[in-house]
CSV table of C-alpha atoms in Angstrom, one decimal:
chain,number,residue,atom,x,y,z
A,1226,MET,CA,-62.5,64.8,-136.6
A,1227,GLN,CA,-64.3,68.0,-135.9
A,1228,GLN,CA,-68.2,67.8,-136.5
A,1229,THR,CA,-69.4,70.3,-139.1
A,1230,SER,CA,-72.3,72.2,-137.9
A,1231,LYS,CA,-75.5,71.9,-139.6
A,1232,PRO,CA,-76.1,75.0,-141.7
A,1233,TYR,CA,-79.4,77.0,-142.3
A,1234,ALA,CA,-80.6,79.6,-144.6
A,1235,GLU,CA,-83.5,81.5,-143.3
A,1236,SER,CA,-84.3,82.4,-146.7
A,1237,CYS,CA,-84.8,78.5,-147.9
A,1238,ASP,CA,-87.9,78.5,-145.4
A,1239,GLN,CA,-89.1,81.7,-146.6
A,1240,ASN,CA,-89.3,80.8,-150.1
A,1241,ARG,CA,-89.9,77.0,-150.4
A,1242,ALA,CA,-93.7,77.2,-150.6
A,1243,PRO,CA,-93.9,79.7,-153.6
A,1244,ILE,CA,-91.1,77.8,-155.3
A,1245,LEU,CA,-92.8,74.5,-154.7
A,1246,ALA,CA,-96.1,75.7,-155.9
A,1247,VAL,CA,-94.4,76.4,-159.4
A,1248,ILE,CA,-92.2,73.6,-159.8
A,1249,ALA,CA,-94.7,70.8,-158.7
A,1250,PRO,CA,-96.6,70.8,-161.9
A,1251,LEU,CA,-93.7,71.9,-163.8
A,1252,TYR,CA,-91.8,68.6,-163.2
A,1253,ALA,CA,-94.9,66.2,-162.9
A,1254,GLY,CA,-93.9,63.1,-164.7
A,1255,ARG,CA,-90.0,63.9,-164.4
A,1256,ARG,CA,-87.7,61.4,-162.9
A,1257,ARG,CA,-84.0,62.9,-162.4
A,1258,LEU,CA,-83.7,66.2,-161.4
A,1259,LEU,CA,-79.7,67.7,-161.1
A,1260,GLU,CA,-79.9,70.9,-158.6
A,1261,ILE,CA,-77.1,73.5,-159.0
A,1262,GLY,CA,-75.6,75.1,-155.9
A,1263,SER,CA,-77.7,73.1,-153.4
A,1264,GLY,CA,-76.3,75.0,-150.6
A,1265,THR,CA,-77.2,73.9,-147.4
A,1266,GLY,CA,-79.5,71.0,-149.1
A,1267,GLN,CA,-82.7,72.4,-147.4
A,1268,HIS,CA,-84.3,72.9,-150.7
A,1269,GLY,CA,-83.4,69.5,-151.7
A,1270,VAL,CA,-84.8,68.1,-148.6
A,1271,HIS,CA,-88.2,70.1,-149.1
A,1272,PHE,CA,-88.8,69.5,-152.5
A,1273,ALA,CA,-87.6,65.7,-152.6
A,1274,ALA,CA,-90.1,65.0,-149.6
A,1275,ALA,CA,-92.9,67.0,-151.7
A,1276,LEU,CA,-92.3,65.1,-155.3
A,1277,PRO,CA,-91.7,61.6,-154.3
A,1278,GLU,CA,-91.3,60.4,-158.1
A,1279,LEU,CA,-88.5,62.6,-158.6
A,1280,CYS,CA,-85.0,61.8,-157.9
A,1281,TRP,CA,-83.5,64.7,-156.8
A,1282,GLN,CA,-79.9,65.1,-157.1
A,1283,CYS,CA,-78.0,68.0,-154.8
A,1284,SER,CA,-74.9,69.4,-156.1
A,1285,ASP,CA,-72.2,72.1,-155.1
A,1286,ARG,CA,-68.7,73.0,-154.3
A,1287,ALA,CA,-66.9,70.7,-152.2
A,1288,ASP,CA,-67.0,73.0,-149.0
A,1289,GLU,CA,-70.6,72.8,-149.1
A,1290,LEU,CA,-71.2,69.3,-149.0
A,1291,PRO,CA,-70.3,68.1,-145.2
A,1292,GLY,CA,-72.9,70.4,-143.9
A,1293,MET,CA,-75.4,69.4,-146.9
A,1294,ARG,CA,-75.1,65.9,-145.7
A,1295,GLN,CA,-76.5,66.3,-142.5
A,1296,TRP,CA,-79.6,67.6,-144.0
A,1297,ILE,CA,-80.0,64.8,-146.6
A,1298,SER,CA,-78.6,62.0,-144.1
A,1299,GLU,CA,-81.2,63.2,-141.5
A,1300,ALA,CA,-84.4,63.2,-144.0
A,1301,ALA,CA,-83.5,59.5,-145.2
A,1302,LEU,CA,-85.8,60.2,-148.3
A,1303,PRO,CA,-84.9,57.6,-151.0
A,1304,ASN,CA,-85.3,60.0,-153.8
A,1305,LEU,CA,-82.6,62.0,-152.5
A,1306,PRO,CA,-79.0,60.6,-153.2
A,1307,GLU,CA,-75.9,61.4,-151.6
A,1308,PRO,CA,-74.7,64.7,-152.9
A,1309,ILE,CA,-72.1,65.4,-155.8
A,1310,THR,CA,-69.4,67.7,-156.0
A,1311,LEU,CA,-70.1,70.1,-158.9
A,1312,ASP,CA,-68.2,73.5,-159.2
A,1313,VAL,CA,-69.3,74.4,-162.7
A,1314,LEU,CA,-66.3,75.9,-164.0
A,1315,ASN,CA,-63.8,73.4,-162.6
A,1316,ASP,CA,-65.3,69.9,-161.9
A,1317,PRO,CA,-66.3,67.1,-164.3
A,1318,TRP,CA,-70.0,67.2,-164.8
A,1319,PRO,CA,-72.1,63.9,-164.1
A,1320,ALA,CA,-73.4,61.8,-167.0
A,1321,PRO,CA,-76.1,62.9,-169.0
A,1322,GLY,CA,-79.6,61.6,-168.2
A,1323,PHE,CA,-81.4,64.2,-166.1
A,1324,ASP,CA,-84.8,65.1,-167.6
A,1325,ALA,CA,-85.1,68.3,-165.2
A,1326,ALA,CA,-82.7,70.9,-163.5
A,1327,PHE,CA,-83.2,73.4,-160.6
A,1328,SER,CA,-81.0,76.3,-159.4
A,1329,ALA,CA,-81.8,79.4,-156.7
A,1330,ASN,CA,-80.1,81.8,-155.9
A,1331,THR,CA,-77.2,81.0,-157.8
A,1332,ALA,CA,-76.7,83.1,-160.9
A,1333,HIS,CA,-76.1,86.6,-159.0
A,1334,ILE,CA,-73.1,84.8,-156.8
A,1335,MET,CA,-71.5,83.1,-159.8
A,1336,PRO,CA,-69.1,85.5,-161.9
A,1337,VAL,CA,-70.5,85.8,-165.6
A,1338,GLU,CA,-68.0,82.8,-166.8
A,1339,ALA,CA,-69.6,80.6,-164.3
A,1340,VAL,CA,-73.1,81.3,-165.0
A,1341,THR,CA,-72.1,80.4,-168.9
A,1342,ALA,CA,-70.5,77.3,-167.7
A,1343,MET,CA,-73.9,76.6,-166.0
A,1344,PHE,CA,-75.6,76.7,-169.2
A,1345,ARG,CA,-73.3,74.9,-171.1
A,1346,GLY,CA,-73.1,71.9,-169.0
A,1347,LEU,CA,-77.0,71.5,-168.4
A,1348,GLY,CA,-76.8,71.7,-172.2
A,1349,GLU,CA,-74.8,68.4,-172.3
A,1350,VAL,CA,-76.3,66.6,-169.1
A,1351,LEU,CA,-80.0,67.2,-169.6
A,1352,ALA,CA,-81.9,65.1,-172.3
A,1353,PRO,CA,-83.7,66.7,-175.1
A,1354,GLY,CA,-87.0,68.3,-173.8
A,1355,GLY,CA,-85.6,68.6,-170.7
A,1356,LEU,CA,-86.5,71.7,-168.2
A,1357,PHE,CA,-84.2,74.1,-166.0
A,1358,ALA,CA,-86.1,76.5,-163.3
A,1359,LEU,CA,-84.1,79.1,-162.3
A,1360,TYR,CA,-85.0,81.1,-159.3
A,1361,GLY,CA,-83.7,84.5,-158.2
A,1362,PRO,CA,-83.7,88.4,-158.5
A,1363,PHE,CA,-83.1,89.6,-162.5
A,1364,HIS,CA,-82.6,93.0,-163.7
A,1365,GLU,CA,-84.6,93.9,-166.5
A,1366,ASP,CA,-83.4,95.8,-169.6
A,1367,GLY,CA,-80.3,96.4,-167.6
A,1368,ARG,CA,-82.3,98.1,-164.8
A,1369,PRO,CA,-83.1,96.7,-161.3
A,1370,THR,CA,-87.1,95.9,-160.9
A,1371,SER,CA,-87.0,97.1,-157.3
A,1372,GLU,CA,-85.3,99.1,-154.9
A,1373,SER,CA,-84.6,96.4,-153.0
A,1374,ASN,CA,-83.2,94.5,-155.8
A,1375,ALA,CA,-81.0,97.8,-156.8
A,1376,THR,CA,-79.9,97.7,-152.9
A,1377,PHE,CA,-78.9,94.0,-153.2
A,1378,ASP,CA,-77.0,94.1,-156.4
A,1379,ALA,CA,-75.0,97.2,-154.7
A,1380,TRP,CA,-74.2,95.0,-151.9
A,1381,LEU,CA,-73.1,92.1,-153.9
A,1382,ARG,CA,-70.7,94.1,-156.4
A,1383,ALA,CA,-69.1,95.9,-153.1
A,1384,ARG,CA,-68.6,92.3,-151.6
A,1385,ASP,CA,-67.1,91.1,-155.0
A,1386,PRO,CA,-67.2,92.8,-158.5
A,1387,ALA,CA,-67.5,89.3,-160.0
A,1388,MET,CA,-71.0,89.1,-158.4
A,1389,GLY,CA,-74.2,91.0,-159.5
A,1390,VAL,CA,-78.0,90.4,-160.2
A,1391,ARG,CA,-77.9,89.3,-163.8
A,1392,ASP,CA,-80.2,90.7,-166.6
A,1393,ARG,CA,-83.1,88.8,-167.9
A,1394,ALA,CA,-82.3,89.5,-171.4
A,1395,TRP,CA,-78.9,88.1,-171.3
A,1396,LEU,CA,-79.4,85.1,-169.6
A,1397,LEU,CA,-82.1,84.4,-172.3
A,1398,GLY,CA,-79.5,85.1,-174.8
A,1399,LEU,CA,-77.0,82.8,-173.2
A,1400,ALA,CA,-79.5,80.1,-173.0
A,1401,GLU,CA,-80.8,80.4,-176.8
A,1402,GLU,CA,-77.0,79.9,-177.4
A,1403,GLN,CA,-76.6,76.8,-175.5
A,1404,GLY,CA,-79.5,75.3,-177.0
A,1405,PHE,CA,-82.5,76.3,-174.7
A,1406,GLU,CA,-85.9,77.8,-175.5
A,1407,ALA,CA,-87.4,80.3,-172.9
A,1408,LEU,CA,-90.6,78.0,-172.0
A,1409,ALA,CA,-92.3,80.3,-168.9
A,1410,GLU,CA,-91.7,83.3,-166.1
A,1411,HIS,CA,-93.4,83.3,-162.9
A,1412,ALA,CA,-93.3,86.3,-160.7
A,1413,MET,CA,-92.2,85.1,-157.1
A,1414,PRO,CA,-92.4,86.9,-153.7
A,1415,VAL,CA,-90.0,89.8,-152.6
A,1416,ASN,CA,-89.3,90.8,-156.3
A,1417,ASN,CA,-87.9,87.4,-157.7
A,1418,ARG,CA,-88.5,85.3,-160.4
A,1419,ILE,CA,-88.3,81.7,-161.8
A,1420,LEU,CA,-87.2,81.8,-165.6
A,1421,VAL,CA,-87.9,78.4,-166.9
A,1422,TRP,CA,-86.4,76.8,-170.3
A,1423,ARG,CA,-86.5,73.7,-172.3
A,1424,ARG,CA,-83.7,71.9,-173.8
A,1425,ARG,CA,-84.2,71.5,-177.8
């Protein structure tokens, strides 16, 4: 069987420190986290190492898992279990019992119906009071917040019309419909943000 090459995302190395600075105090005291769209697994490895009391469960579509497993296997962290297959639109969600969730750079590559499915699924698996932090670029009142985000949005839509930077107000409304209350927002480098919700 052909060996899968170990994937690498430079953006994960670039944004992991500022993200950790936000989520470390946010997730203090939490025990089980579900990451949606873990990609290479680099975030999972870095954050699980930094937050040893938190079991960090990576997930993604089946085709992403072979490369992700290489990162997770090499890290050999007791709080970083085998990743699970989760296409938010098509796969069964894991059993409830998570008290935290995280996703980075996913909402703009998912079609709108998948973003909706992500919030709906998290509303089912997160315990009441559970926290969800979503990292990425977001539009404000239908407009890009920077020239770089406008360029990125145009590039995404040219690549696939179902992609695109999502509007903050739309996400807040969607979260509200699925039983989440907005808790905090954090400005991040290169015109990104972290939006934080708590499940009612």
